[in-house]
Short mmCIF file of C-alpha atoms in Angstrom, two decimals:
data_model
loop_
_atom_site.label_atom_id
_atom_site.label_comp_id
_atom_site.label_asym_id
_atom_site.label_seq_id
_atom_site.Cartn_x
_atom_site.Cartn_y
_atom_site.Cartn_z
CA UNK A 16 0.00 0.00 0.00
CA UNK A 17 1.17 3.50 -0.81
CA UNK A 18 -0.22 6.62 0.90
CA UNK A 19 -0.76 9.60 -1.39
CA UNK A 20 -1.25 13.24 -0.39
CA UNK A 21 -3.17 15.40 -2.90
CA UNK A 22 -3.98 19.05 -3.28
CA UNK A 23 -7.54 19.36 -4.51
CA UNK A 24 -9.29 22.34 -6.09
CA UNK A 25 -13.04 22.61 -6.40
CA UNK A 26 -15.80 24.97 -7.37
CA UNK A 27 -18.28 24.32 -4.58
CA UNK A 28 -21.23 25.98 -6.35
CA UNK A 29 -23.32 22.88 -7.02
CA UNK A 30 -22.23 20.72 -4.07
CA UNK A 31 -23.75 20.09 -0.67
CA UNK A 32 -20.30 20.64 0.84
CA UNK A 33 -17.15 18.57 1.06
CA UNK A 34 -18.13 15.76 3.37
CA UNK A 35 -20.36 12.79 2.49
CA UNK A 36 -23.86 13.18 3.90
CA UNK A 37 -27.38 12.10 3.10
CA UNK A 38 -28.69 15.25 1.39
CA UNK A 39 -27.16 16.16 -1.95
CA UNK A 40 -23.96 15.33 -3.79
CA UNK A 41 -20.66 16.10 -2.07
CA UNK A 42 -17.10 16.58 -3.24
CA UNK A 43 -15.78 13.69 -1.13
CA UNK A 44 -18.31 11.41 -2.80
CA UNK A 45 -17.14 12.41 -6.29
CA UNK A 46 -13.49 11.85 -5.40
CA UNK A 47 -14.16 8.49 -3.73
CA UNK A 48 -16.26 7.40 -6.71
CA UNK A 49 -13.41 8.28 -9.11
CA UNK A 50 -10.87 6.41 -6.94
CA UNK A 51 -13.12 3.38 -6.57
CA UNK A 52 -13.46 3.25 -10.36
CA UNK A 53 -9.67 3.37 -10.73
CA UNK A 54 -9.36 0.57 -8.17
CA UNK A 55 -11.81 -1.60 -10.17
CA UNK A 56 -14.57 -1.40 -7.59
CA UNK A 57 -12.44 -1.76 -4.47
CA UNK A 58 -13.68 1.09 -2.25
CA UNK A 59 -11.15 3.79 -1.32
CA UNK A 60 -11.58 6.00 1.73
CA UNK A 61 -10.41 9.58 1.49
CA UNK A 62 -9.39 11.75 4.48
CA UNK A 63 -9.43 15.54 4.04
CA UNK A 64 -7.83 18.33 6.09
CA UNK A 65 -11.36 19.29 7.10
CA UNK A 66 -14.82 19.76 5.68
CA UNK A 67 -16.03 22.80 3.77
CA UNK A 68 -19.67 23.91 3.73
CA UNK A 69 -22.11 23.81 0.83
CA UNK A 70 -21.10 26.42 -1.76
CA UNK A 71 -17.59 26.97 -0.35
CA UNK A 72 -14.71 26.62 -2.83
CA UNK A 73 -11.16 25.30 -2.48
CA UNK A 74 -7.81 25.98 -4.09
CA UNK A 75 -5.78 24.17 -1.47
CA UNK A 76 -7.87 21.40 0.09
CA UNK A 77 -5.58 18.48 1.04
CA UNK A 78 -6.61 14.84 1.15
CA UNK A 79 -4.86 11.53 1.64
CA UNK A 80 -5.72 7.97 0.71
CA UNK A 81 -4.01 4.58 0.51
CA UNK A 82 -3.72 2.74 -2.77
CA UNK A 83 -2.81 -0.79 -3.80
CA UNK A 84 -2.23 0.38 -7.37
CA UNK A 85 1.29 0.56 -8.70
CA UNK A 86 1.03 3.92 -10.47
CA UNK A 87 3.86 6.47 -10.16
CA UNK A 88 2.70 9.62 -8.31
CA UNK A 89 3.41 11.71 -11.43
CA UNK A 90 0.79 9.76 -13.42
CA UNK A 91 -2.00 9.94 -10.85
CA UNK A 92 -3.05 13.47 -11.77
CA UNK A 93 -3.57 12.57 -15.41
CA UNK A 94 -5.31 9.30 -14.53
CA UNK A 95 -7.78 10.95 -12.13
CA UNK A 96 -8.61 13.95 -14.34
CA UNK A 97 -11.05 12.26 -16.71
CA UNK A 98 -12.77 10.42 -13.82
CA UNK A 99 -13.71 13.67 -12.06
CA UNK A 100 -16.32 16.29 -12.99
CA UNK A 101 -15.12 19.60 -14.48
CA UNK A 102 -15.52 21.44 -11.17
CA UNK A 103 -13.22 19.18 -9.12
CA UNK A 104 -9.53 18.82 -9.85
CA UNK A 105 -6.69 16.92 -8.24
CA UNK A 106 -3.95 19.49 -8.77
CA UNK A 107 -0.96 17.83 -7.05
CA UNK A 108 -0.19 14.26 -6.00
CA UNK A 109 2.74 13.33 -3.78
CA UNK A 110 3.72 10.02 -2.11
CA UNK A 111 3.93 10.30 1.69
CA UNK A 112 4.83 7.95 4.50
CA UNK A 113 2.13 5.83 6.16
CA UNK A 114 2.00 8.07 9.21
CA UNK A 115 0.92 11.19 7.28
CA UNK A 116 -2.62 12.25 8.14
CA UNK A 117 -4.36 15.03 6.16
CA UNK A 118 -6.52 16.04 9.12
CA UNK A 119 -4.43 15.50 12.25
CA UNK A 120 -1.10 16.76 10.91
CA UNK A 121 -2.19 20.23 9.78
CA UNK A 122 -0.10 23.02 11.32
CA UNK A 123 -1.81 26.00 9.65
CA UNK A 124 -4.66 26.86 7.31
CA UNK A 125 -5.35 29.86 5.14
CA UNK A 126 -8.80 30.97 4.01
CA UNK A 127 -9.64 33.78 1.62
CA UNK A 128 -12.98 35.50 1.34
CA UNK A 129 -13.81 37.52 -1.80
CA UNK A 130 -16.11 40.52 -1.74
CA UNK A 131 -17.22 42.44 -4.84
CA UNK A 132 -17.78 45.93 -3.47
CA UNK A 133 -19.38 47.98 -6.21
CA UNK A 134 -22.77 49.48 -6.87
CA UNK A 135 -22.93 47.31 -10.01
CA UNK A 136 -22.72 43.51 -9.71
CA UNK A 137 -20.11 41.52 -11.60
CA UNK A 138 -22.03 38.80 -13.42
CA UNK A 139 -18.92 36.77 -14.20
CA UNK A 140 -17.69 36.75 -10.59
CA UNK A 141 -21.13 36.17 -9.05
CA UNK A 142 -20.39 32.56 -8.10
CA UNK A 143 -17.07 33.42 -6.42
CA UNK A 144 -17.58 36.77 -4.70
CA UNK A 145 -20.09 38.18 -2.22
CA UNK A 146 -21.60 41.27 -3.81
CA UNK A 147 -21.95 44.30 -1.55
CA UNK A 148 -23.34 47.47 -3.09
CA UNK A 149 -22.83 49.85 -0.15
CA UNK A 150 -19.38 51.49 0.14
CA UNK A 151 -17.21 49.88 2.82
CA UNK A 152 -14.81 51.62 5.20
CA UNK A 153 -11.74 49.51 4.46
CA UNK A 154 -9.54 51.33 7.00
CA UNK A 155 -12.01 50.52 9.82
CA UNK A 156 -12.21 46.90 8.67
CA UNK A 157 -8.41 46.69 8.73
CA UNK A 158 -8.44 47.96 12.34
CA UNK A 159 -10.93 45.20 13.18
CA UNK A 160 -8.67 42.63 11.49
CA UNK A 161 -5.78 43.65 13.73
CA UNK A 162 -7.85 42.86 16.84
CA UNK A 163 -8.56 39.39 15.51
CA UNK A 164 -4.88 38.53 15.15
CA UNK A 165 -3.26 36.63 18.03
CA UNK A 166 -4.46 33.91 20.39
CA UNK A 167 -8.12 34.22 21.38
CA UNK A 168 -11.05 32.15 22.49
CA UNK A 169 -13.22 32.31 19.37
CA UNK A 170 -16.47 30.96 20.88
CA UNK A 171 -18.31 34.10 19.69
CA UNK A 172 -17.17 33.32 16.14
CA UNK A 173 -18.19 29.67 16.10
CA UNK A 174 -21.51 28.30 14.90
CA UNK A 175 -23.50 26.74 17.79
CA UNK A 176 -24.06 23.81 15.43
CA UNK A 177 -20.43 22.74 15.97
CA UNK A 178 -19.83 19.27 17.40
CA UNK A 179 -16.47 20.37 18.85
CA UNK A 180 -16.11 19.44 22.51
CA UNK A 181 -12.57 20.76 23.04
CA UNK A 182 -11.00 24.18 23.35
CA UNK A 183 -12.15 27.08 21.20
CA UNK A 184 -8.86 28.89 21.58
CA UNK A 185 -7.14 29.45 18.23
CA UNK A 186 -4.24 31.58 17.05
CA UNK A 187 -4.73 33.80 14.01
CA UNK A 188 -1.33 34.71 12.63
CA UNK A 189 -2.62 36.84 9.76
CA UNK A 190 -5.85 38.77 9.21
CA UNK A 191 -5.54 41.27 6.38
CA UNK A 192 -7.61 42.78 3.59
CA UNK A 193 -6.22 43.23 0.09
CA UNK A 194 -7.97 45.66 -2.24
CA UNK A 195 -7.87 45.07 -6.01
CA UNK A 196 -10.18 47.59 -7.65
CA UNK A 197 -13.73 46.68 -6.61
CA UNK A 198 -12.59 43.36 -5.21
CA UNK A 199 -11.71 42.97 -1.54
CA UNK A 200 -9.88 39.86 -0.42
CA UNK A 201 -10.02 38.96 3.27
CA UNK A 202 -7.06 36.71 4.15
CA UNK A 203 -7.05 34.72 7.38
CA UNK A 204 -4.26 32.42 8.39
CA UNK A 205 -4.12 30.52 11.66
CA UNK A 206 -3.38 27.28 13.43
CA UNK A 207 -7.00 26.20 13.16
CA UNK A 208 -10.51 27.46 12.51
CA UNK A 209 -13.84 26.67 14.18
CA UNK A 210 -17.09 25.84 12.39
CA UNK A 211 -18.15 28.88 10.25
CA UNK A 212 -15.43 30.95 11.93
CA UNK A 213 -14.17 32.72 8.78
CA UNK A 214 -17.69 33.47 7.57
CA UNK A 215 -18.71 34.91 10.96
CA UNK A 216 -15.48 36.96 11.13
CA UNK A 217 -16.11 38.35 7.64
CA UNK A 218 -19.79 39.02 8.36
CA UNK A 219 -18.86 40.88 11.54
CA UNK A 220 -16.01 42.86 10.00
CA UNK A 221 -18.34 43.88 7.15
CA UNK A 222 -20.69 45.37 9.77
CA UNK A 223 -17.71 47.48 10.89
CA UNK A 224 -17.21 48.39 7.21
CA UNK A 225 -20.83 49.59 6.98
CA UNK A 226 -20.34 51.74 10.10
CA UNK A 227 -22.90 49.68 12.06
CA UNK A 228 -20.25 48.65 14.58
CA UNK A 229 -16.89 50.10 15.57
CA UNK A 230 -13.67 48.12 15.16
CA UNK A 231 -13.12 48.21 18.97
CA UNK A 232 -16.23 46.10 19.43
CA UNK A 233 -14.28 43.10 18.16
CA UNK A 234 -12.58 42.96 21.58
CA UNK A 235 -15.87 42.96 23.45
CA UNK A 236 -17.25 40.32 21.13
CA UNK A 237 -14.28 38.02 21.69
CA UNK A 238 -14.57 38.50 25.44
CA UNK A 239 -18.31 37.65 25.41
CA UNK A 240 -17.69 34.05 24.29
CA UNK A 241 -21.22 34.02 22.90
CA UNK A 242 -22.17 33.61 19.24
CA UNK A 243 -24.90 36.24 19.70
CA UNK A 244 -22.27 38.89 20.46
CA UNK A 245 -20.80 38.69 16.94
CA UNK A 246 -22.27 39.67 13.55
CA UNK A 247 -23.93 37.78 10.74
CA UNK A 248 -22.45 34.79 8.96
CA UNK A 249 -21.31 35.86 5.47
CA UNK A 250 -22.64 33.65 2.62
CA UNK A 251 -20.56 30.63 1.58
CA UNK A 252 -19.85 31.45 -2.09
CA UNK A 253 -17.19 34.10 -1.35
CA UNK A 254 -15.09 31.66 0.70
CA UNK A 255 -12.06 29.67 -0.49
CA UNK A 256 -10.01 27.17 1.51
CA UNK A 257 -6.75 28.57 0.16
CA UNK A 258 -3.89 26.59 1.68
CA UNK A 259 -3.25 23.88 4.25
CA UNK A 260 0.18 23.51 5.81
CA UNK A 261 1.79 20.47 7.45
CA UNK B 25 -45.25 54.23 -26.55
CA UNK B 26 -41.65 54.78 -25.45
CA UNK B 27 -38.71 53.04 -27.10
CA UNK B 28 -35.96 51.92 -24.70
CA UNK B 29 -32.39 50.93 -25.52
CA UNK B 30 -30.69 48.60 -23.04
CA UNK B 31 -27.22 47.22 -22.52
CA UNK B 32 -27.51 43.60 -21.51
CA UNK B 33 -24.91 41.34 -19.87
CA UNK B 34 -25.22 37.58 -19.78
CA UNK B 35 -23.36 34.44 -18.87
CA UNK B 36 -24.19 32.23 -21.85
CA UNK B 37 -23.11 28.97 -20.16
CA UNK B 38 -26.50 27.34 -19.77
CA UNK B 39 -28.30 28.90 -22.75
CA UNK B 40 -28.96 27.68 -26.27
CA UNK B 41 -27.82 31.09 -27.55
CA UNK B 42 -29.38 34.52 -27.67
CA UNK B 43 -32.18 34.09 -30.18
CA UNK B 44 -35.47 32.29 -29.59
CA UNK B 45 -35.50 28.85 -31.20
CA UNK B 46 -37.16 25.50 -30.68
CA UNK B 47 -34.34 23.65 -28.87
CA UNK B 48 -33.40 24.85 -25.42
CA UNK B 49 -33.87 28.02 -23.43
CA UNK B 50 -32.53 31.26 -24.89
CA UNK B 51 -31.60 34.64 -23.47
CA UNK B 52 -34.13 36.50 -25.64
CA UNK B 53 -36.86 34.26 -24.25
CA UNK B 54 -35.89 35.07 -20.65
CA UNK B 55 -35.86 38.82 -21.34
CA UNK B 56 -39.18 38.75 -23.21
CA UNK B 57 -40.74 36.69 -20.43
CA UNK B 58 -39.60 39.25 -17.83
CA UNK B 59 -40.94 42.14 -19.92
CA UNK B 60 -44.24 40.39 -20.59
CA UNK B 61 -44.63 39.88 -16.84
CA UNK B 62 -43.99 43.58 -16.24
CA UNK B 63 -46.57 44.43 -18.92
CA UNK B 64 -49.18 42.24 -17.19
CA UNK B 65 -49.25 39.62 -19.93
CA UNK B 66 -49.09 41.95 -22.93
CA UNK B 67 -46.32 40.41 -25.05
CA UNK B 68 -43.22 42.54 -25.69
CA UNK B 69 -40.93 41.94 -28.65
CA UNK B 70 -37.24 42.56 -28.16
CA UNK B 71 -34.78 43.38 -30.96
CA UNK B 72 -31.06 42.76 -30.33
CA UNK B 73 -27.95 44.03 -32.12
CA UNK B 74 -27.47 40.46 -33.31
CA UNK B 75 -27.60 36.91 -32.06
CA UNK B 76 -24.89 35.12 -30.10
CA UNK B 77 -24.33 31.36 -30.23
CA UNK B 78 -24.96 28.82 -27.49
CA UNK B 79 -22.36 29.27 -24.72
CA UNK B 80 -21.24 32.74 -25.87
CA UNK B 81 -21.31 35.51 -23.24
CA UNK B 82 -22.06 39.23 -23.45
CA UNK B 83 -20.98 42.35 -21.59
CA UNK B 84 -22.31 44.77 -24.20
CA UNK B 85 -25.27 43.22 -26.00
CA UNK B 86 -27.75 45.95 -26.96
CA UNK B 87 -31.50 45.48 -27.31
CA UNK B 88 -34.48 47.74 -27.86
CA UNK B 89 -38.20 47.40 -27.16
CA UNK B 90 -41.29 49.57 -27.04
CA UNK B 91 -43.26 49.97 -23.85
CA UNK B 92 -46.65 51.36 -22.94
CA UNK B 93 -45.62 51.58 -19.28
CA UNK B 94 -45.01 54.95 -17.74
CA UNK B 95 -41.84 54.09 -15.83
CA UNK B 96 -38.88 56.51 -15.83
CA UNK B 97 -35.84 54.98 -17.59
CA UNK B 98 -33.84 55.21 -14.35
CA UNK B 99 -36.27 52.82 -12.60
CA UNK B 100 -36.38 50.16 -15.32
CA UNK B 101 -33.09 48.54 -14.28
CA UNK B 102 -34.27 47.98 -10.73
CA UNK B 103 -37.69 46.80 -11.88
CA UNK B 104 -36.29 44.23 -14.33
CA UNK B 105 -33.58 42.85 -12.03
CA UNK B 106 -35.76 40.57 -9.89
CA UNK B 107 -37.64 39.30 -12.98
CA UNK B 108 -34.48 37.98 -14.63
CA UNK B 109 -32.36 34.95 -13.72
CA UNK B 110 -28.98 35.54 -12.00
CA UNK B 111 -27.03 35.05 -15.23
CA UNK B 112 -28.80 37.77 -17.25
CA UNK B 113 -28.64 41.44 -16.30
CA UNK B 114 -30.01 44.61 -17.84
CA UNK B 115 -27.09 46.91 -17.03
CA UNK B 116 -28.19 50.19 -18.65
CA UNK B 117 -31.55 51.55 -19.83
CA UNK B 118 -31.91 54.69 -21.90
CA UNK B 119 -34.92 56.26 -23.69
CA UNK B 120 -34.39 56.60 -27.45
CA UNK B 121 -36.43 57.99 -30.32
CA UNK B 122 -38.83 55.74 -32.25
CA UNK B 123 -36.45 55.41 -35.18
CA UNK B 124 -33.65 53.80 -33.16
CA UNK B 125 -33.07 50.19 -34.18
CA UNK B 126 -30.70 47.96 -32.16
CA UNK B 127 -29.85 45.82 -35.18
CA UNK B 128 -29.89 48.11 -38.22
CA UNK B 129 -28.24 51.14 -36.62
CA UNK B 130 -25.03 49.47 -35.38
CA UNK B 131 -21.89 51.19 -36.65
CA UNK B 132 -19.29 48.97 -34.94
CA UNK B 133 -18.99 45.92 -32.74
CA UNK B 134 -16.26 44.67 -30.47
CA UNK B 135 -15.74 41.05 -29.49
CA UNK B 136 -13.22 39.66 -27.01
CA UNK B 137 -12.03 36.09 -26.86
CA UNK B 138 -10.34 34.81 -23.67
CA UNK B 139 -7.70 32.09 -23.72
CA UNK B 140 -6.17 30.54 -20.60
CA UNK B 141 -2.71 29.53 -21.83
CA UNK B 142 -1.09 27.51 -19.09
CA UNK B 143 -0.15 23.90 -18.56
CA UNK B 144 -2.50 23.91 -15.55
CA UNK B 145 -6.20 24.68 -16.02
CA UNK B 146 -7.90 27.48 -14.08
CA UNK B 147 -10.97 25.89 -12.51
CA UNK B 148 -12.57 29.24 -11.65
CA UNK B 149 -12.17 30.64 -15.17
CA UNK B 150 -13.16 27.41 -16.95
CA UNK B 151 -16.57 28.73 -18.03
CA UNK B 152 -15.14 31.97 -19.47
CA UNK B 153 -11.80 31.04 -21.05
CA UNK B 154 -10.63 28.49 -23.61
CA UNK B 155 -7.90 26.45 -21.95
CA UNK B 156 -4.83 25.76 -24.09
CA UNK B 157 -1.99 23.82 -22.48
CA UNK B 158 0.61 24.11 -25.25
CA UNK B 159 2.74 27.29 -25.27
CA UNK B 160 1.64 29.82 -27.89
CA UNK B 161 3.85 32.05 -30.01
CA UNK B 162 2.18 35.37 -29.19
CA UNK B 163 4.45 37.40 -31.50
CA UNK B 164 3.46 35.24 -34.50
CA UNK B 165 -0.21 35.52 -33.56
CA UNK B 166 0.13 39.31 -33.38
CA UNK B 167 1.59 39.27 -36.93
CA UNK B 168 -1.44 37.28 -38.06
CA UNK B 169 -3.76 39.80 -36.36
CA UNK B 170 -2.18 42.63 -38.36
CA UNK B 171 -3.10 40.88 -41.62
CA UNK B 172 -6.71 40.60 -40.50
CA UNK B 173 -7.05 44.37 -39.99
CA UNK B 174 -8.52 46.40 -42.84
CA UNK B 175 -11.25 45.75 -45.41
CA UNK B 176 -11.40 42.15 -46.61
CA UNK B 177 -13.82 39.63 -48.00
CA UNK B 178 -14.17 37.29 -45.01
CA UNK B 179 -15.89 34.36 -46.79
CA UNK B 180 -13.12 32.01 -45.56
CA UNK B 181 -13.93 33.06 -41.99
CA UNK B 182 -17.69 32.60 -42.19
CA UNK B 183 -19.59 29.46 -41.27
CA UNK B 184 -21.23 27.90 -44.37
CA UNK B 185 -24.36 27.65 -42.19
CA UNK B 186 -24.86 31.42 -42.56
CA UNK B 187 -28.11 32.61 -44.13
CA UNK B 188 -26.45 35.84 -45.32
CA UNK B 189 -27.09 36.52 -49.01
CA UNK B 190 -25.25 39.86 -49.25
CA UNK B 191 -21.63 40.91 -49.29
CA UNK B 192 -19.06 39.23 -47.04
CA UNK B 193 -16.76 42.23 -47.12
CA UNK B 194 -16.15 43.66 -43.66
CA UNK B 195 -13.70 46.14 -42.17
CA UNK B 196 -11.76 45.15 -39.08
CA UNK B 197 -10.43 48.31 -37.42
CA UNK B 198 -8.69 46.57 -34.55
CA UNK B 199 -7.28 43.06 -34.11
CA UNK B 200 -4.94 42.82 -31.14
CA UNK B 201 -3.91 40.42 -28.42
CA UNK B 202 -3.46 41.55 -24.81
CA UNK B 203 -1.47 39.33 -22.47
CA UNK B 204 -2.25 39.32 -18.73
CA UNK B 205 -0.22 36.58 -17.11
CA UNK B 206 -1.55 33.27 -18.40
CA UNK B 207 -4.58 34.96 -19.89
CA UNK B 208 -4.62 36.07 -23.53
CA UNK B 209 -7.37 38.42 -24.69
CA UNK B 210 -8.06 38.60 -28.42
CA UNK B 211 -9.78 41.90 -29.23
CA UNK B 212 -11.57 42.39 -32.55
CA UNK B 213 -13.37 45.54 -33.52
CA UNK B 214 -15.03 46.14 -36.85
CA UNK B 215 -18.04 47.44 -38.73
CA UNK B 216 -19.65 44.01 -38.75
CA UNK B 217 -18.96 40.33 -38.25
CA UNK B 218 -20.13 37.25 -40.16
CA UNK B 219 -21.54 34.08 -38.62
CA UNK B 220 -18.82 32.46 -36.41
CA UNK B 221 -16.26 34.94 -37.79
CA UNK B 222 -14.52 35.74 -34.49
CA UNK B 223 -14.36 32.08 -33.45
CA UNK B 224 -12.89 31.04 -36.83
CA UNK B 225 -10.38 33.93 -36.69
CA UNK B 226 -9.31 32.91 -33.18
CA UNK B 227 -9.15 29.21 -34.10
CA UNK B 228 -6.98 30.02 -37.11
CA UNK B 229 -4.70 32.45 -35.29
CA UNK B 230 -4.20 29.84 -32.56
CA UNK B 231 -2.93 27.44 -35.25
CA UNK B 232 -0.35 30.13 -36.05
CA UNK B 233 0.44 30.28 -32.33
CA UNK B 234 1.05 26.52 -32.26
CA UNK B 235 3.42 26.84 -35.23
CA UNK B 236 1.12 24.73 -37.44
CA UNK B 237 0.66 27.64 -39.84
CA UNK B 238 2.65 30.79 -40.56
CA UNK B 239 1.15 34.25 -40.04
CA UNK B 240 1.54 34.97 -43.81
CA UNK B 241 -0.97 32.25 -44.57
CA UNK B 242 -3.74 34.56 -43.34
CA UNK B 243 -3.42 36.44 -46.63
CA UNK B 244 -3.79 33.27 -48.72
CA UNK B 245 -6.75 32.19 -46.62
CA UNK B 246 -8.55 35.51 -47.10
CA UNK B 247 -7.90 35.35 -50.86
CA UNK B 248 -9.27 31.78 -51.10
CA UNK B 249 -12.81 32.88 -50.11
CA UNK B 250 -13.43 29.32 -48.95
CA UNK B 251 -14.18 28.25 -45.38
CA UNK B 252 -11.96 25.18 -45.88
CA UNK B 253 -8.92 27.43 -46.33
CA UNK B 254 -9.11 28.73 -42.73
CA UNK B 255 -8.56 26.94 -39.42
CA UNK B 256 -10.84 25.44 -36.79
CA UNK B 257 -13.68 27.26 -35.06
CA UNK B 258 -12.66 28.03 -31.47
CA UNK B 259 -15.21 26.91 -28.83
CA UNK B 260 -17.94 29.37 -27.80
CA UNK B 261 -17.25 29.74 -24.07
CA UNK B 262 -14.18 32.00 -24.52
CA UNK B 263 -16.18 34.55 -26.54
CA UNK B 264 -17.75 37.79 -25.27
CA UNK B 265 -19.81 40.30 -27.25
CA UNK B 266 -18.03 43.23 -25.64
CA UNK B 267 -19.48 46.43 -27.10
CA UNK B 268 -21.92 47.60 -29.76
CA UNK B 269 -21.66 51.12 -31.12
CA UNK B 270 -24.34 53.26 -32.80
#
């Protein structure tokens, strides 16, 4: 058996999220189906760095699986391509030792959230950006980002639907906003993220951008350790799982 | 009755082209349905600057229609928005005199064709760019573009399925290629375009880019006045009707 680590890209638009579930088609399902086909019906289990919600995209999702096939790593990409739908792509394949684990071994993750901030919508970016017509105060949002950086208990920025029993303390090493014309890119890097954490952070920081909250309030919200203290959850289609580090 | 001129944007991915036909849903159909709804069932006929093929997109399609409704032009955009699907947008509405005609009054059109030229595909541009893995000789393609500019008989670059009886002489005022990283943008501006003309031009110029033909051959092809003399028709999804002038 050989363990393979893969970087996977997907357009989450039509999927019910990454992880296999009963309602709707998932990305994991499509990848496992393709692998099972390649293994002539022998079922292959795939482990990912983490799940992504319905509608969320990925550039840098990482998965691992074990294979009995004797295919060089360099040929896997080409072999898997035609087995997968157009909106899922195995972008890199690399042999790893048997003790590599895509979920448990992560040391850092980066998410990016795209906002199209213009009075006019952008039809051709509609599936990959959250359209906000009202002008945003980017300087105030950057102040808010600064307060998010560092080690905090992020209970206020975690969906109550989480099944996490452990600590909600996480360290955010980078929280910045890049501006490219009408496009704003929120970049969050950290040692781990809670359920819906990036979307709640973005939704809350956008409320600062609208002037509905001040950037200082981020501190109070963190201290509250209560989801109700934070802002709305931004919609999924602006979010990309950008990079996973090991 | 008031005549209105509109700029329309659409993502052609799921449509059977612009013009109403028997197979598949068209963009014209969606716009006429929205207008008929606004006119409480009274059917509204829409005239466009020209049709676009299945899968072709538009940023600058222009249409006109006559309305009995007493709505200020500035409110039409907002009124039509919710009546149209997410992939069709009326971007500008302007009152015009009764003698304005979206098709007959055009003086120039601009088309853009997007190529993603990289060994790796771009998943998030897959619906809007033609992916070409092999490296392209951009300098040679630019030479070919130069030979396309000017007044020519474009019979070799017209689909034989055209129903045009008149002259196939057209003037191309601009044929250039812009390079933005891995993205190549072919820009064609002229006083008129024949059926599939831009896609055949792009397909042929790409053959020059591959080194399968020399740029000089464009002259021989134009002189042949025979579709078989030119290259392949590039696929529709890279093509945008960019601007129509009056």
